[in-house]
Coordinates of C-alpha atoms in Angstrom, one line a residue:
M11 CA 78.4 76.5 199.6
G12 CA 77.4 76.3 203.2
K13 CA 75.0 78.7 204.9
D14 CA 76.5 81.8 206.6
K15 CA 75.4 81.1 210.1
K16 CA 76.9 84.4 211.2
N17 CA 74.2 86.4 209.3
K18 CA 71.3 84.0 209.7
A19 CA 68.3 85.6 211.5
S20 CA 67.2 84.1 214.8
K21 CA 63.6 83.1 215.3
H22 CA 63.8 83.2 219.1
I23 CA 65.1 86.7 219.9
R24 CA 63.5 90.1 219.2
C25 CA 65.0 93.4 220.2
D26 CA 63.8 97.0 220.1
V27 CA 65.3 100.3 221.1
Q28 CA 62.9 103.2 221.8
F29 CA 64.0 106.7 222.6
D30 CA 62.1 108.8 225.1
D31 CA 60.0 111.5 223.3
N32 CA 62.1 111.1 220.2
P33 CA 61.0 108.3 217.9
Q34 CA 63.2 109.4 215.0
G35 CA 66.4 109.5 217.0
V36 CA 67.5 113.0 216.0
F37 CA 69.5 114.9 218.7
R38 CA 71.5 118.0 219.1
A39 CA 75.0 118.2 220.6
G40 CA 74.7 118.5 224.3
D41 CA 71.4 116.6 224.5
T42 CA 70.8 113.6 226.8
V43 CA 69.9 110.4 225.0
S44 CA 67.5 108.3 227.0
G45 CA 65.2 105.4 226.2
T46 CA 64.2 101.8 226.8
V47 CA 65.6 98.5 225.4
E48 CA 63.2 95.7 225.1
I49 CA 64.4 92.1 224.6
Q50 CA 62.0 89.2 223.9
L51 CA 63.2 85.6 224.3
D52 CA 61.0 82.8 223.0
K53 CA 63.1 80.2 224.9
P54 CA 65.9 80.2 227.5
K55 CA 69.3 81.4 226.2
K56 CA 72.8 81.4 227.7
F57 CA 74.7 84.7 227.6
R58 CA 78.0 85.8 229.1
G59 CA 76.5 89.3 229.2
I60 CA 73.9 91.7 227.7
A61 CA 75.5 95.1 227.1
L62 CA 74.5 98.4 225.6
R63 CA 77.1 100.5 223.9
I64 CA 76.6 104.1 222.8
N65 CA 79.4 105.8 221.0
G66 CA 80.2 108.5 218.5
F67 CA 83.2 108.5 216.2
A68 CA 84.6 109.7 212.9
A69 CA 86.4 107.4 210.6
T70 CA 88.2 107.9 207.2
S71 CA 89.2 105.2 204.8
W72 CA 90.5 104.8 201.2
Y73 CA 93.1 103.0 199.1
A74 CA 95.8 104.9 197.2
R75 CA 99.2 104.2 195.9
L76 CA 102.1 104.8 198.3
T77 CA 105.6 105.2 197.0
G78 CA 108.5 104.4 199.2
T79 CA 111.2 101.8 200.1
D80 CA 110.9 98.7 202.1
A81 CA 113.3 97.3 204.7
K82 CA 115.6 96.0 202.0
N83 CA 115.8 99.5 200.4
V84 CA 113.7 98.3 197.4
K85 CA 111.4 100.9 195.9
S86 CA 107.7 100.0 196.1
N87 CA 104.6 101.5 194.6
K88 CA 101.5 99.6 195.8
K89 CA 98.0 100.4 196.8
T90 CA 97.9 101.0 200.6
H91 CA 95.0 101.4 203.0
H92 CA 94.9 104.9 204.4
H93 CA 92.7 105.4 207.4
G94 CA 92.0 107.5 210.4
R95 CA 89.7 107.6 213.4
E96 CA 88.6 110.0 216.1
D97 CA 86.3 109.1 219.0
Y98 CA 84.1 111.6 220.8
F99 CA 82.5 109.5 223.5
G100 CA 81.7 105.9 224.4
T101 CA 79.7 104.2 227.2
I102 CA 79.1 100.6 228.1
T103 CA 76.3 99.4 230.3
Y104 CA 75.9 95.7 231.2
F105 CA 72.3 94.8 232.0
V106 CA 73.2 91.2 232.6
G107 CA 76.5 89.6 233.4
S108 CA 79.9 91.1 232.3
D109 CA 82.5 90.7 229.6
V110 CA 84.5 88.3 231.6
G111 CA 81.9 86.5 233.6
N112 CA 80.6 82.9 233.4
P113 CA 77.6 82.2 231.1
L114 CA 74.2 82.9 232.6
E115 CA 70.9 81.3 231.5
V116 CA 68.2 83.9 230.8
L117 CA 64.7 82.5 230.9
A118 CA 62.1 83.1 228.2
G119 CA 60.2 86.3 228.5
V120 CA 60.2 90.0 227.9
Y121 CA 62.9 92.1 229.5
R122 CA 63.0 95.9 229.6
Y123 CA 66.0 98.1 230.5
T124 CA 66.3 101.9 230.6
F125 CA 69.4 103.8 229.6
T126 CA 70.7 107.3 229.5
C127 CA 73.8 109.0 227.9
E128 CA 74.8 112.6 227.4
I129 CA 76.2 113.7 224.0
P130 CA 79.1 116.1 224.4
P131 CA 78.2 119.7 223.6
N132 CA 81.1 120.0 221.1
A133 CA 80.2 116.8 219.1
P134 CA 80.2 117.3 215.3
S135 CA 77.2 116.7 213.1
S136 CA 76.5 113.3 211.7
M137 CA 77.7 113.0 208.1
E138 CA 78.3 110.3 205.4
G139 CA 80.9 110.7 202.7
K140 CA 82.7 108.7 200.1
Y141 CA 86.0 108.6 202.1
G142 CA 84.7 108.7 205.6
H143 CA 81.8 109.4 208.0
I144 CA 80.8 110.7 211.4
R145 CA 78.4 108.3 213.1
Y146 CA 76.6 107.9 216.4
V147 CA 75.4 104.4 217.2
V148 CA 73.4 102.7 219.9
K149 CA 74.4 99.0 219.9
L150 CA 72.9 96.2 221.9
S151 CA 75.1 93.0 222.2
L152 CA 74.0 89.7 223.5
E153 CA 77.4 88.2 224.1
R154 CA 77.9 84.4 224.0
P155 CA 81.0 82.4 224.9
W156 CA 82.7 80.7 221.9
K157 CA 80.1 81.9 219.5
Y158 CA 79.2 85.0 217.5
D159 CA 77.3 87.6 219.5
H160 CA 73.8 88.6 218.8
V161 CA 74.0 92.3 217.8
Y162 CA 71.3 94.8 217.3
Q163 CA 72.2 98.4 216.5
V164 CA 70.4 101.7 215.9
P165 CA 72.0 104.8 214.4
I166 CA 71.2 108.2 215.8
V167 CA 71.6 111.6 214.1
V168 CA 73.4 114.4 215.9
K169 CA 73.3 118.0 214.8
S170 CA 75.9 120.4 216.1
H171 CA 75.1 124.0 217.1
A172 CA 76.6 126.7 215.0
D173 CA 75.3 130.2 215.8
L174 CA 76.5 132.8 213.3
C175 CA 75.9 135.6 215.8
L176 CA 78.9 134.5 217.8
A177 CA 81.1 135.8 214.9
Q178 CA 78.7 138.5 213.7
E179 CA 81.3 140.9 212.4
R180 CA 83.0 138.3 210.3
M181 CA 79.8 136.8 209.0
L182 CA 78.5 140.2 207.8
K183 CA 81.6 140.9 205.7
P184 CA 80.9 140.7 201.9
V185 CA 82.9 138.2 199.8
R186 CA 84.5 139.3 196.6
A187 CA 86.7 137.6 194.0
E188 CA 88.1 138.9 190.7
L189 CA 90.1 137.5 187.8
V190 CA 91.8 139.2 184.9
Q191 CA 92.6 137.1 181.8
T192 CA 94.2 137.9 178.5
F193 CA 94.3 135.6 175.4
Y194 CA 96.7 134.9 172.5
F195 CA 99.8 135.3 174.7
G196 CA 98.7 138.6 176.1
L197 CA 97.9 140.2 172.8
T198 CA 94.3 140.9 173.6
D199 CA 92.7 143.3 176.0
P200 CA 91.7 141.7 179.3
L201 CA 88.6 139.8 180.3
I202 CA 87.7 141.0 183.8
V203 CA 85.2 139.0 185.9
T204 CA 84.1 139.9 189.4
A205 CA 81.9 137.9 191.7
T206 CA 80.5 139.1 195.0
T207 CA 78.1 138.1 197.8
P208 CA 76.7 140.7 200.3
R209 CA 77.9 138.7 203.3
T210 CA 79.7 135.5 204.4
G211 CA 77.4 133.7 206.8
Y212 CA 74.1 132.1 206.0
A213 CA 71.7 129.5 207.5
P214 CA 69.3 127.0 205.8
G215 CA 66.3 128.8 204.4
E216 CA 68.2 131.9 203.5
V217 CA 69.3 133.1 200.1
I218 CA 72.8 133.7 198.8
E219 CA 72.7 136.6 196.4
V220 CA 75.6 136.1 193.9
T221 CA 76.4 139.1 191.6
I222 CA 78.7 138.5 188.6
H223 CA 80.1 141.4 186.6
V224 CA 81.7 140.5 183.2
N225 CA 83.8 143.3 181.6
N226 CA 84.9 141.7 178.4
Q227 CA 87.3 144.1 176.8
S228 CA 88.8 141.3 174.7
S229 CA 87.7 140.1 171.3
V230 CA 87.1 136.6 172.6
D231 CA 83.5 135.7 173.4
V232 CA 82.5 134.0 176.7
R233 CA 80.8 130.8 175.8
S234 CA 79.0 130.2 179.1
I235 CA 79.2 131.0 182.8
S236 CA 78.2 128.4 185.4
V237 CA 77.5 129.0 189.1
K238 CA 77.8 126.2 191.6
F239 CA 77.0 126.2 195.3
Q240 CA 78.8 123.2 196.7
R241 CA 80.0 121.5 199.9
V242 CA 83.6 120.5 200.1
D243 CA 84.5 117.7 202.6
T244 CA 88.1 117.2 203.5
F245 CA 89.1 113.7 204.7
M246 CA 92.4 113.1 206.4
S247 CA 94.2 109.8 207.1
Q248 CA 96.5 109.2 210.0
V249 CA 97.9 105.8 209.1
P250 CA 100.3 105.0 207.4
I251 CA 100.9 108.7 206.7
V252 CA 98.9 111.9 206.9
R253 CA 97.2 112.5 203.6
H254 CA 94.1 114.4 202.4
F255 CA 91.4 113.8 199.9
W256 CA 88.4 115.9 199.0
E257 CA 84.8 115.3 198.0
H258 CA 82.7 118.0 196.3
T259 CA 79.0 117.7 196.6
V260 CA 77.1 120.1 194.3
M261 CA 74.0 121.5 196.2
E262 CA 72.8 123.7 193.2
E263 CA 74.2 124.5 189.8
R264 CA 73.1 127.1 187.2
T265 CA 74.3 128.1 183.8
I266 CA 74.2 131.7 182.5
G267 CA 74.2 132.8 178.9
R268 CA 77.2 133.9 176.8
V269 CA 78.9 137.3 176.7
A270 CA 80.2 138.6 173.4
G271 CA 83.5 140.3 173.0
R272 CA 83.8 144.0 173.6
N273 CA 80.7 143.8 175.9
D274 CA 79.9 144.4 179.5
A275 CA 77.3 142.4 181.4
M276 CA 75.9 142.0 184.9
F277 CA 74.2 138.8 186.2
E278 CA 72.5 138.0 189.5
E279 CA 71.7 134.6 190.9
N280 CA 69.7 133.9 194.1
I281 CA 70.5 130.5 195.6
L282 CA 68.2 129.2 198.3
I283 CA 70.1 127.1 200.9
G284 CA 68.4 123.8 201.8
S285 CA 68.8 121.5 204.7
T286 CA 72.5 120.6 205.2
V287 CA 75.2 120.2 207.8
P288 CA 76.9 123.3 209.1
S289 CA 80.4 124.4 208.2
D290 CA 82.9 122.8 210.6
D291 CA 86.7 122.8 210.7
E292 CA 87.1 122.6 214.5
R293 CA 85.0 119.9 216.1
C294 CA 86.5 117.0 214.0
R295 CA 90.2 116.8 213.1
I296 CA 90.0 114.2 210.3
I297 CA 86.8 115.4 208.5
M298 CA 86.3 119.1 207.8
T299 CA 83.3 120.6 206.0
R300 CA 83.2 123.9 204.2
Y301 CA 81.0 125.6 201.5
E302 CA 81.8 127.8 198.5
V303 CA 80.2 129.4 195.5
E304 CA 82.2 128.5 192.4
V305 CA 81.9 130.6 189.2
M306 CA 83.3 128.9 186.1
I307 CA 83.9 131.0 182.9
R308 CA 84.4 129.2 179.6
P309 CA 85.8 131.4 176.8
V310 CA 85.2 130.5 173.1
R311 CA 88.0 128.9 171.2
S312 CA 89.9 128.0 174.4
R313 CA 90.1 124.9 176.4
K314 CA 91.0 126.9 179.5
K315 CA 88.3 127.2 182.2
L316 CA 88.5 130.2 184.5
F317 CA 87.4 129.8 188.1
L318 CA 86.4 132.2 190.9
T319 CA 85.7 130.9 194.4
L320 CA 83.6 132.6 197.1
P321 CA 83.9 131.0 200.5
I322 CA 80.6 130.7 202.4
V323 CA 80.0 129.8 206.0
I324 CA 76.8 127.8 206.8
G325 CA 75.4 127.8 210.4
T326 CA 72.4 126.4 212.1
V327 CA 71.3 129.8 213.5
G328 CA 71.4 132.7 211.2
L329 CA 72.1 136.4 211.7
P330 CA 69.3 138.6 213.0
K331 CA 67.2 139.9 210.1
T332 CA 67.4 143.4 211.5
L333 CA 70.9 143.4 210.0
Y334 CA 69.7 142.7 206.5
P335 CA 68.9 145.4 203.9
L336 CA 65.2 145.3 203.0
Q337 CA 66.2 144.5 199.4
L338 CA 67.7 141.2 200.5
L339 CA 64.6 140.3 202.5
S340 CA 62.5 140.8 199.4
K341 CA 64.8 138.5 197.4
E342 CA 64.5 135.8 200.1
R343 CA 60.7 136.0 199.8
E344 CA 60.9 135.7 196.1
A345 CA 63.2 132.7 196.3
L346 CA 60.9 131.0 198.7
G347 CA 58.1 131.2 196.1
M348 CA 55.9 134.0 197.6
D349 CA 53.4 135.5 195.0
A350 CA 53.7 138.9 193.5
L351 CA 50.8 140.3 195.7
A352 CA 52.8 139.4 198.8
M353 CA 55.8 141.1 197.3
A354 CA 53.9 144.2 196.5
V355 CA 52.6 144.9 200.0
P356 CA 54.9 146.7 202.5
L357 CA 57.1 144.4 204.5
T358 CA 55.9 143.6 208.0
P359 CA 58.0 144.6 210.9
I360 CA 61.2 142.6 211.0
P361 CA 61.4 140.1 213.9
T362 CA 64.3 140.4 216.2
E363 CA 64.8 136.7 216.7
A364 CA 67.1 134.7 214.6
P365 CA 65.8 132.2 212.0
P366 CA 65.0 128.7 213.4
P367 CA 67.7 126.0 213.3
Y368 CA 67.5 122.8 211.3
Q369 CA 64.4 120.8 211.1
D370 CA 64.4 117.8 213.3
D371 CA 63.8 115.4 210.5
F372 CA 66.9 113.9 209.0
Q373 CA 66.9 114.1 205.2
P374 CA 69.5 112.0 203.3
S375 CA 71.5 113.9 200.7
T376 CA 70.4 113.6 197.1
S377 CA 73.1 115.7 195.6
R378 CA 75.7 114.3 193.3
A379 CA 79.3 114.0 194.4
F380 CA 82.7 113.8 192.5
S381 CA 86.3 113.7 193.6
A382 CA 88.7 116.5 192.9
D383 CA 90.1 116.3 189.3
N384 CA 93.7 117.4 190.3
L385 CA 94.3 114.4 192.6
T386 CA 96.7 111.7 191.6
D387 CA 97.0 108.1 192.6
G388 CA 93.3 107.4 192.0
P389 CA 91.9 106.9 195.5
T390 CA 89.2 104.3 195.9
A391 CA 86.8 104.1 198.7
P392 CA 86.7 100.8 200.6
L393 CA 83.9 98.3 200.0
A394 CA 81.0 98.1 202.3
T395 CA 82.3 94.8 203.7
E396 CA 85.6 96.6 204.7
D397 CA 83.9 99.2 207.0
I398 CA 85.7 100.7 209.9
K399 CA 85.5 98.6 213.1
E400 CA 83.9 99.7 216.3
H401 CA 85.7 100.5 219.6
E402 CA 88.5 98.2 220.5
F403 CA 87.0 97.8 223.9
E404 CA 84.0 96.0 222.5
K405 CA 85.0 92.4 223.3
G406 CA 83.3 89.7 221.4
S407 CA 81.8 92.0 218.8
A408 CA 82.0 91.5 215.1
P409 CA 82.9 94.3 212.5
Y410 CA 80.8 97.4 212.5
T411 CA 78.5 96.4 209.6
P412 CA 75.0 95.4 210.9
R413 CA 74.2 91.7 211.0
D414 CA 71.3 89.6 212.0
F415 CA 71.1 87.2 214.9
D416 CA 72.6 83.7 214.9
E417 CA 70.0 80.9 215.2
N418 CA 72.4 78.5 216.9
E419 CA 72.8 78.7 220.6

């Protein structure tokens, strides 16, 4: 087989993108992205243009069976590519030439160009999922006529702002769920399970206090109780039809012991929230993120699994700690690993400021993910080589997947 010249690295071109006072490339919605592009040519090259593109977009993609009829009224049931896209901003700056100009010869040497771009204040947070993603990319294209472009791109991370104080009354409301279950066709007394959290809104670094009350009036034992704190991402396609798929990412999972029949038990689990993206169902119309605490009860001698769901809202700025009961503050200290001596001394005066937002270092997710069990048609995510293309206005560019420079002129 012949060599793939398209992906062959060039020995004569080196590019680098440096962000001003932000080497890691982590920004917040509303920030201004500025920096310097450095291009080093070891020998003269001909380009139609040298352009820098900065854009942010959301894209969804998967394959699933679509049932319908064709133009000849024949029923079909074949795998179809479902996809969607939403763009938030896009800028193009030509440092040399243009997209329609004649080729220009650029002499050997080092060239530096500055750039600046403002991220919209309502831009959603960067995220990667099985069926879609939200990405922000700085892409440098050295465009050549009749040949593949030299492309160098750098991803940036954007974190949206979600202040829970803007909906303080709703965030302070407790969450409660209850189920009542009988067995053997209703011949037993009921199993009553209640799960609660003291409030709805939380921020990273805070603790979710989950209380589970099991009132087992039946004669059937409860084999186990599991508690999951999970993120639920909803992906929506726009073409060929509007369709939704879900991805569940378990952030933390715990298992509680059994409860015998004719017994009453109370359990409490304190779940520390780590670094994660905030809840969002407004900024992006094709990818929505929400959080929940799921309680699963497994009775003995029954294949049925009973579920309780507590919706949770995660923000970047938490509620003022003056609104917390002192008991909850002590639980947060305990979950954060403070020693017993620190727990024994009286609490220091409660600060009035809100907890700090996310850290500025981007941490990739290490949680496991699985698709919803009740879905049909077996959706499959596209292969990496079938990634979503960039803006249609990017003339001369190849698909979105990164590629190295072409050695041929």
